[in-house]
CSV table of C-alpha atoms and ligand atoms in Angstrom, one decimal:
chain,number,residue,atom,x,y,z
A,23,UNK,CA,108.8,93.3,190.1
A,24,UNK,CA,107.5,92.7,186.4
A,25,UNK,CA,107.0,95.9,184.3
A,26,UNK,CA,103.6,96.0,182.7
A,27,UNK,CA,102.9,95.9,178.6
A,28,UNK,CA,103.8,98.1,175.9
A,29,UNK,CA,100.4,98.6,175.5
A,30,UNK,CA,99.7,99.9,178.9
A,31,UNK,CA,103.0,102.2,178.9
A,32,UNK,CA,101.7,104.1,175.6
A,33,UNK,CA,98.0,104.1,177.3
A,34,UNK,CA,99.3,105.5,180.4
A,35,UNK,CA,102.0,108.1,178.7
A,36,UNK,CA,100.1,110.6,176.2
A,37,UNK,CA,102.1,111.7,173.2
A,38,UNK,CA,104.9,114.7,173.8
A,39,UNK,CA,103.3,118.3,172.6
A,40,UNK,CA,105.6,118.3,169.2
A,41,UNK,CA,104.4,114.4,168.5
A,42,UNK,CA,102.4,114.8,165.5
A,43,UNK,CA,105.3,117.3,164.0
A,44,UNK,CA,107.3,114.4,164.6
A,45,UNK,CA,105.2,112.3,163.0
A,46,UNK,CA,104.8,114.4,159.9
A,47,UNK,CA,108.6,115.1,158.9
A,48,UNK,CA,109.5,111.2,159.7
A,49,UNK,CA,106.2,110.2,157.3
A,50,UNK,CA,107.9,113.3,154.7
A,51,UNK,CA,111.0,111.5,155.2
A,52,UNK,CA,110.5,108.0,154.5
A,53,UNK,CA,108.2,108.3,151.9
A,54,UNK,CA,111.1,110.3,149.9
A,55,UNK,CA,113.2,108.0,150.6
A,56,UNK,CA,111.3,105.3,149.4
A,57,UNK,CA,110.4,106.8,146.4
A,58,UNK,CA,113.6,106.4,145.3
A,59,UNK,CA,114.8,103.5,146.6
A,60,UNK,CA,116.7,104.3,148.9
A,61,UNK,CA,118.3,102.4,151.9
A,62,UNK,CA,117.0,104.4,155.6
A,63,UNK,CA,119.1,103.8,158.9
A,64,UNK,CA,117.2,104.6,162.4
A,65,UNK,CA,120.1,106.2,164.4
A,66,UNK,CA,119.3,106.7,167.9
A,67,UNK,CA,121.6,108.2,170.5
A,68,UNK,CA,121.9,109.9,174.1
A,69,UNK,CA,120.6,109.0,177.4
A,70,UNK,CA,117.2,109.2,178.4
A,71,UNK,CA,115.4,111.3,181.4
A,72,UNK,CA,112.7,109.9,183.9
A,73,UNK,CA,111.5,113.2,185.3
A,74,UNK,CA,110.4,113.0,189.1
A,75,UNK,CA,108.1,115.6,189.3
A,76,UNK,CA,105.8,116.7,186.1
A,77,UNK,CA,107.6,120.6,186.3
A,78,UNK,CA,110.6,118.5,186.4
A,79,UNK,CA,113.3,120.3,188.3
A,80,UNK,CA,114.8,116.9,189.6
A,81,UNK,CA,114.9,113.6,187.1
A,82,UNK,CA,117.1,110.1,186.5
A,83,UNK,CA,119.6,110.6,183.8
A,84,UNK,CA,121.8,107.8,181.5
A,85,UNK,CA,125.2,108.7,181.4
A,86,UNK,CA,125.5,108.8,177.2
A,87,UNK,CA,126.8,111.7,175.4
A,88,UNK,CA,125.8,110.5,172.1
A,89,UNK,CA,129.3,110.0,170.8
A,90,UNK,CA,128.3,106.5,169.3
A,91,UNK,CA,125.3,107.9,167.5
A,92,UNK,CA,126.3,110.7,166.1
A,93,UNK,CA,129.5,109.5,165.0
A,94,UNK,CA,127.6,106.6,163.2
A,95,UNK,CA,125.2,108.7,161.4
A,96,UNK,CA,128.2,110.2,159.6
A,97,UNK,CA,129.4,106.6,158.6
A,98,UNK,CA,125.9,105.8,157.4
A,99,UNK,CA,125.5,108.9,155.2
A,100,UNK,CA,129.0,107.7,154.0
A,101,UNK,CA,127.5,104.4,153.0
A,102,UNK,CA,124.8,105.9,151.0
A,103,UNK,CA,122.0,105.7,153.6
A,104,UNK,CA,119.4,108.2,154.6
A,105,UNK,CA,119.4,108.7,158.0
A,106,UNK,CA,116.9,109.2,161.0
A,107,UNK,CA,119.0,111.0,163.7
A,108,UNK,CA,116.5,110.5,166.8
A,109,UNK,CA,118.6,111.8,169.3
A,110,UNK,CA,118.2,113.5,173.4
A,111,UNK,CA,118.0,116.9,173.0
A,112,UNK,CA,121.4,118.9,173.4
A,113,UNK,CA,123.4,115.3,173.0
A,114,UNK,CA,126.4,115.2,170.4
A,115,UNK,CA,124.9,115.5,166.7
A,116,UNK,CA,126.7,114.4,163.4
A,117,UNK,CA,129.4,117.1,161.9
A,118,UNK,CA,129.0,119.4,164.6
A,119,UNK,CA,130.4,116.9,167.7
A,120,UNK,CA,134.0,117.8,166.1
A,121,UNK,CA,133.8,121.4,167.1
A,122,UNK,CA,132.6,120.9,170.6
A,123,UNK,CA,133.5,123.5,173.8
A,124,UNK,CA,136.0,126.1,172.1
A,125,UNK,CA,137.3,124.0,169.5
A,126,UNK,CA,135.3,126.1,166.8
A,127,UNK,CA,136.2,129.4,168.2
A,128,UNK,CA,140.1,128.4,168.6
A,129,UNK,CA,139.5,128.1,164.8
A,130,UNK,CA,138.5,131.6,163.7
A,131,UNK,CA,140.5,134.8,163.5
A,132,UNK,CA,139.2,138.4,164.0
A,133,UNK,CA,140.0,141.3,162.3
A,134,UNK,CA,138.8,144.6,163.1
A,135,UNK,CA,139.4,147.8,161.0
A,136,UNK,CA,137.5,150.6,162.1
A,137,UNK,CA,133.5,149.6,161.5
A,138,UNK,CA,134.3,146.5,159.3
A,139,UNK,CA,135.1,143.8,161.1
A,140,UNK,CA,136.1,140.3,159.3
A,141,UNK,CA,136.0,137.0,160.8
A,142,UNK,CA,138.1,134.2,158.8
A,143,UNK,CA,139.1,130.7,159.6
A,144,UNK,CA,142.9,130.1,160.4
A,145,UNK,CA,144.8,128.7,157.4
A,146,UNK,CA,146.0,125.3,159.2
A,147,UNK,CA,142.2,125.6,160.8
A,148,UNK,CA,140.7,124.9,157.0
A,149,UNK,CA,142.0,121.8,156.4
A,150,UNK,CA,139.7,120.4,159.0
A,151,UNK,CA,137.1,122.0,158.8
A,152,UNK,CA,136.7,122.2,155.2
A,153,UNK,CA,136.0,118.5,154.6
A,154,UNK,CA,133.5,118.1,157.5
A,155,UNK,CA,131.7,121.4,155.7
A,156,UNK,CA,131.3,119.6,152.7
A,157,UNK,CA,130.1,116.6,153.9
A,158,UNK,CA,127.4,118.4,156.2
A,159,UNK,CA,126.4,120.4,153.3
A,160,UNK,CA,126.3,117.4,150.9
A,161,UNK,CA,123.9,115.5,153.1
A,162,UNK,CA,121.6,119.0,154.2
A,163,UNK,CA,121.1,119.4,150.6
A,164,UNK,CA,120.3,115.9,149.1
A,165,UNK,CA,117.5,115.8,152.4
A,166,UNK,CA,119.7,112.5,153.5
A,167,UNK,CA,119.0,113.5,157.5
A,168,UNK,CA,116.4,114.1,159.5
A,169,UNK,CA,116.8,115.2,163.5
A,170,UNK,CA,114.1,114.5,166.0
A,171,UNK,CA,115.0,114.9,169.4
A,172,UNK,CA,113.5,113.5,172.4
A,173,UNK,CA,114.4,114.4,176.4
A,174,UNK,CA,112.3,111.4,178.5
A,175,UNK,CA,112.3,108.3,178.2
A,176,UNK,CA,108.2,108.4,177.3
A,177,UNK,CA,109.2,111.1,174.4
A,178,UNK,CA,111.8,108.5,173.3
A,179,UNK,CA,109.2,105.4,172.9
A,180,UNK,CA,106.5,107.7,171.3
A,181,UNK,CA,109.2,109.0,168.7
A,182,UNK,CA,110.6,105.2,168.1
A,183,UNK,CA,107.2,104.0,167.3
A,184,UNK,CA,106.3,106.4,165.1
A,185,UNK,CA,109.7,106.2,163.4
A,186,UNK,CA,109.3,102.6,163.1
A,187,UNK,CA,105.9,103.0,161.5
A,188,UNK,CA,106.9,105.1,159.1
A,189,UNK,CA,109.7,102.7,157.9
A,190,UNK,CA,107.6,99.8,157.9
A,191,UNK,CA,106.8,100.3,154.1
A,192,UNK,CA,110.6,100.4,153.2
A,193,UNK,CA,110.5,96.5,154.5
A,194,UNK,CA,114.0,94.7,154.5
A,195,UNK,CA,115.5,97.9,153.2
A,196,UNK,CA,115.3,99.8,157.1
A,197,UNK,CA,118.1,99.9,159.6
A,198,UNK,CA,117.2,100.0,163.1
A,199,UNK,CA,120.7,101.3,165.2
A,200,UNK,CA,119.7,101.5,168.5
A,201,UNK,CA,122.6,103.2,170.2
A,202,UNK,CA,120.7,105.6,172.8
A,203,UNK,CA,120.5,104.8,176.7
A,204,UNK,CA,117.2,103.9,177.3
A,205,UNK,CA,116.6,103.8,180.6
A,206,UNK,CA,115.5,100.3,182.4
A,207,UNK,CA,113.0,102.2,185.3
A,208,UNK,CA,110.7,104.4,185.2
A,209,UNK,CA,108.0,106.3,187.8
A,210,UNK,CA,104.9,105.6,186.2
A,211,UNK,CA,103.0,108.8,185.5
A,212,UNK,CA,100.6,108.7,188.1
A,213,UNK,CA,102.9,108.3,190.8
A,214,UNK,CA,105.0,111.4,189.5
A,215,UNK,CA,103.8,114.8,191.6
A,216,UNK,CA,102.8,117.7,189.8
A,217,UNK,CA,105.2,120.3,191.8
A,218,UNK,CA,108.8,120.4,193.0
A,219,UNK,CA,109.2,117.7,195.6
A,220,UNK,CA,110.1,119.6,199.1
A,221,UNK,CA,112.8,118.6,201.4
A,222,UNK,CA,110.8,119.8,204.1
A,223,UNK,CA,108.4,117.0,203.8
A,224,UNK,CA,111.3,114.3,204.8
A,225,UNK,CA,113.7,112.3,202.6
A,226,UNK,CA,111.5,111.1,199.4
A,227,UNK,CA,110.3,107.5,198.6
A,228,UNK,CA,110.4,107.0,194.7
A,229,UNK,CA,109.6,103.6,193.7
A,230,UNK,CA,111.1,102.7,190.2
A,231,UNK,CA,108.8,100.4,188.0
A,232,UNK,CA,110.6,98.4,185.0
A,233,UNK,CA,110.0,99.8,181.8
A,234,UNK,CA,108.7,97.0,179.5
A,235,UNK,CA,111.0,95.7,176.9
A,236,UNK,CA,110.0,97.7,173.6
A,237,UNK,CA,112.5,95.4,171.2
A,238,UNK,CA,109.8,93.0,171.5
A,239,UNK,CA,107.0,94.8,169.8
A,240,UNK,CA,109.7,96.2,167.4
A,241,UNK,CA,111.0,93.3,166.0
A,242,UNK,CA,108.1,91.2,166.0
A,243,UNK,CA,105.2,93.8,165.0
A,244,UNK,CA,106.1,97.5,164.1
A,245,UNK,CA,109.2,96.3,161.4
A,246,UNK,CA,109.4,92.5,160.9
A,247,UNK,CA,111.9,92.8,158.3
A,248,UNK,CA,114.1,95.4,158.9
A,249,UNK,CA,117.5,94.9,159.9
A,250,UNK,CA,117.4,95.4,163.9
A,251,UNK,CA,120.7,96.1,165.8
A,252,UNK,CA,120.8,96.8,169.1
A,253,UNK,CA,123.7,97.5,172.0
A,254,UNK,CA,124.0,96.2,175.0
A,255,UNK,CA,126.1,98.0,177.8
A,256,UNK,CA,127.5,96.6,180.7
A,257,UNK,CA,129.9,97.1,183.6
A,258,UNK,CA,131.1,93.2,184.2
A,259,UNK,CA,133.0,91.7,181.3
A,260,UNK,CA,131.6,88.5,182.4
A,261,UNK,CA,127.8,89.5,181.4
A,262,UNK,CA,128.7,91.1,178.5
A,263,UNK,CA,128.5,88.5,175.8
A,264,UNK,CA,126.4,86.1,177.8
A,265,UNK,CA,123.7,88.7,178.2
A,266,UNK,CA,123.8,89.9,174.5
A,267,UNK,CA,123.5,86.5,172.9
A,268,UNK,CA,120.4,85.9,175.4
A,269,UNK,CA,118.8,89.2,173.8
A,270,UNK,CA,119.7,87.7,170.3
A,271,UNK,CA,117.5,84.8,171.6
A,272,UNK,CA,114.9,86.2,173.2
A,273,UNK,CA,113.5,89.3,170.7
A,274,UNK,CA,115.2,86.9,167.6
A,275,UNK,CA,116.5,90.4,165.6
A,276,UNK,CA,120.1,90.5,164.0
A,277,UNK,CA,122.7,92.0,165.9
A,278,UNK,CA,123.8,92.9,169.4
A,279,UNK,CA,127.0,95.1,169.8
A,280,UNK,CA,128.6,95.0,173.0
A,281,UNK,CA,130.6,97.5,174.7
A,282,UNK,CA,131.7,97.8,178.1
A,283,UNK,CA,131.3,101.6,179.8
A,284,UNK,CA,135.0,101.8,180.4
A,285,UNK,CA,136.1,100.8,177.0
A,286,UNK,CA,133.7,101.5,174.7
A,287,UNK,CA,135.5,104.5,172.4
A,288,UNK,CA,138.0,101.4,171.4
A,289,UNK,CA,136.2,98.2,171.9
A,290,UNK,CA,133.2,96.4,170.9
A,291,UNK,CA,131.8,93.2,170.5
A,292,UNK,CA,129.4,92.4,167.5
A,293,UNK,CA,127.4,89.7,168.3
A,294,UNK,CA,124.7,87.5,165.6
A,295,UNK,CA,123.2,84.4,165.8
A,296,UNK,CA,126.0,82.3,164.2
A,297,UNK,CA,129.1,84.4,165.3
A,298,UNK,CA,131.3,86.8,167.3
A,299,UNK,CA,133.4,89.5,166.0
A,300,UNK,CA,135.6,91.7,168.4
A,301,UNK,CA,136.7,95.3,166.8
A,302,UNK,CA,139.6,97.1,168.9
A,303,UNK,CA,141.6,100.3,167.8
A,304,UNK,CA,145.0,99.9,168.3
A,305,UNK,CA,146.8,102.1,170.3
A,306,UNK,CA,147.9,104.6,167.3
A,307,UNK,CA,144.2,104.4,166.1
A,308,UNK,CA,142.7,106.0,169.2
A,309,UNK,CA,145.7,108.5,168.8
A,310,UNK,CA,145.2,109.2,165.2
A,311,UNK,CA,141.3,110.0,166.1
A,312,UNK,CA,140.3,106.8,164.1
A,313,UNK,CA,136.8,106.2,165.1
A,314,UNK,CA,135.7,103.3,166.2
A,315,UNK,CA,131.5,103.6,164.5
A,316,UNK,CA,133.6,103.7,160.9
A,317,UNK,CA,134.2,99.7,162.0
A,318,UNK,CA,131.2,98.7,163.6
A,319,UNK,CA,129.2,100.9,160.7
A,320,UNK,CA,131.1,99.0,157.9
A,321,UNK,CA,129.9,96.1,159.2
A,322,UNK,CA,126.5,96.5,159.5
A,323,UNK,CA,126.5,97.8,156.1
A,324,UNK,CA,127.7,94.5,154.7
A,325,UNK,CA,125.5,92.7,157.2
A,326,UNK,CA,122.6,94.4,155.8
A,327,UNK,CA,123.5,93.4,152.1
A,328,UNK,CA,123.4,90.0,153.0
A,329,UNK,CA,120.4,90.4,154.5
A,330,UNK,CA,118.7,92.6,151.3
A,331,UNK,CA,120.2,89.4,149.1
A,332,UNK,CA,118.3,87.1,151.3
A,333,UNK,CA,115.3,89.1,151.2
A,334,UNK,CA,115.4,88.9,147.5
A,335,UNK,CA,115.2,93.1,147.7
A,336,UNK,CA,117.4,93.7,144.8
A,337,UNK,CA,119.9,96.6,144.9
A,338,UNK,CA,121.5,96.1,147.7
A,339,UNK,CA,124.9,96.5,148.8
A,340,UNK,CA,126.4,99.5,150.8
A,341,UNK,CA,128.3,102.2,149.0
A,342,UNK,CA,125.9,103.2,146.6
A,343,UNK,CA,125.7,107.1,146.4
A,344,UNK,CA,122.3,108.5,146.7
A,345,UNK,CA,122.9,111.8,145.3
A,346,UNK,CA,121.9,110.7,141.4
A,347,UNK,CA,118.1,109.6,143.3
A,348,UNK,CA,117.9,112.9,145.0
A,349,UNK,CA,116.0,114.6,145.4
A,350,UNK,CA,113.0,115.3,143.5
B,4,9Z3,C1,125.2,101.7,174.0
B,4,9Z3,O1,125.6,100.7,174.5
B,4,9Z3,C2,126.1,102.7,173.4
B,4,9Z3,O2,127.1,102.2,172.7
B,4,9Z3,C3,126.6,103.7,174.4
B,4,9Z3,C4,127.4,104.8,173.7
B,4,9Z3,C5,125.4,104.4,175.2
B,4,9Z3,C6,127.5,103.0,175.4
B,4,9Z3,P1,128.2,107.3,174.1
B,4,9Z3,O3,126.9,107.9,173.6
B,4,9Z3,O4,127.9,105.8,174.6
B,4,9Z3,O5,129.1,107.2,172.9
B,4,9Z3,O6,128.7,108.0,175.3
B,4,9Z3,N1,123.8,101.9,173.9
B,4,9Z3,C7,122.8,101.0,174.5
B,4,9Z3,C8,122.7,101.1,175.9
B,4,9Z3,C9,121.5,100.4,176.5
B,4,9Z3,O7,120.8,101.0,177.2
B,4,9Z3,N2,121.2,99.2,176.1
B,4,9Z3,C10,120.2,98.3,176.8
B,4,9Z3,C11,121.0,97.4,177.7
B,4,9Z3,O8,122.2,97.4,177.8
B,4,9Z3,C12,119.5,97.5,175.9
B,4,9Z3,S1,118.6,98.3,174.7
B,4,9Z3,O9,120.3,96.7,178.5
């Protein structure tokens, strides 16, 4: 079955009720960062949802926790970018993915002494948190992040558009980092029933339709020059780099990194037109807590020099600190 057009989907799919919110604080956003010349990374992350019924109780999930993204976004604040954090609601977000479950509360001590009651963070507990604090802080203050958040798969495309519209105007100077699981099928809106689907009416039929391929639009309309990477996930080592130089061909942006589900905290594959690079922790990396996005991120960031040079765009390179630009 062929999936119909980009067109059709966003015809079909209205905006999400918070869209022109959205639309506001990414416009906010950009244009700051423009203004001062600055160097904007689109970071997305998590799994989508395809609801089956419009009160969704039930719906189609992607597996991602949003460990690549949110892990990235850190790096990329590192490198001196400002960064979009468009991410599925509830998923793993920059800084506070290290304190996940108890971790946070295993942290803290409690003192209480008759009405006053003190809370404090353990001594060997400060030394790891302290440097995360800072850099969260750092990057709240200078306005360096903004969070959107989507939940379906329709919320995701509306909020990618718009993002992408928005950076359009920074040219060769935007990062695309397109890290969420976006899910291939969909049940077209008019298909979906309004009310819980009932057992009693027999085992359901849902027909999944393709979603159409949005990288298309992207690269060749909504940001012509930005620096486009996307990921490409597979199961079969066999498909893995086959399949992700074919996308490289076919939507013509500048990257593809390649991970395999099983392996994908240690191993990827960063694929461009004219070559191949494998990054692998070592054994004592993964132990250490090294993570893998400070790799892959460095290289991007040096990609996207190049490609700044080529574009003629002026200061370039990674590293620069934005906090002299910021903010206003
Ligand atoms: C990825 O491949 C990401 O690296 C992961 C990260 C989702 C595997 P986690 O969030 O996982 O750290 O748990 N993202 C892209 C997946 C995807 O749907 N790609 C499409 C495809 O493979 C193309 S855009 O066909």
């Amino acid at each position: 079955m062929t999936s119909g057009s980009w067109e059709e989907f966003f015809a079909i799919h209205l905006p999400p009720p918070d869209f022109e919110d959205n639309r506001s604080l990414l416009k906010e956003f950009c244009e700051r960062h423009e203004h001062y010349g600055n160097k904007i990374v689109l970071v997305t992350s998590g799994g989508t949802t395809v609801p089956l019924e419009h009160n969704t109780v039930r719906f189609v999930d992607n597996f991602s926790a949003g460990t690549r993204g949110s892990a990235s976004t850190e790096y990329f604040l590192e490198h001196g970018y400002a960064v979009i954090f468009m991410h599925r609601q509830k998923s793993l977000e920059p800084f506070t993915r290290h304190f996940t479950g108890q971790k946070l509360l295993d942290m803290l001590d409690i003192q209480e002494r008759g009405p006053n009651t003190t809370i404090t963070v353990k001594p060997d507990s400060v030394d790891v948190l302290a440097p995360i604090l800072l850099r969260y802080k750092a990057a709240h203050a200078a306005g360096a992040i903004l969070h959107v958040s989507f939940t379906t798969v329709s919320e995701y495309f509306w909020l990618l558009r718009a993002a992408c519209e928005c950076l359009a105007n920074l040219g060769p100077r935007a990062v695309l980092y397109l890290a969420a699981a976006v899910s291939d099928f969909y049940v077209p809106k008019d298909c979906v029933p309004t009310h819980k689907i009932q057992s009693e009416s027999g085992p359901p039929i849902i027909q999944l339709h393709l979603v159409p391929k949005m990288l298309a639009p992207l690269v060749n309309l909504w940001v012509p020059t930005a620096y486009v990477v996307s990921f490409k996930l597979e199961t079969d080592e066999n498909l893995l780099v086959p399949k992700a130089r074919a996308a490289l061909e076919k939507y013509k942006h500048k990257m593809v990194v390649g991970n395999m589900l099983q392996t994908r905290h240690h191993r990827v594959i960063m694929v461009t037109p004219d070559a191949t690079q494998e990054i692998i922790l070592t054994r004592e990396e993964v132990h250490a807590g090294v993570d893998i996005e400070s790799s892959i991120v460095l290289e991007i960031v040096r990609a996207h020099a190049e490609h700044l040079r080529g574009a003629g765009a002026g200061a370039a390179a990674g590293g620069a600190d934005w906090a002299p630009r910021e903010p206003r």
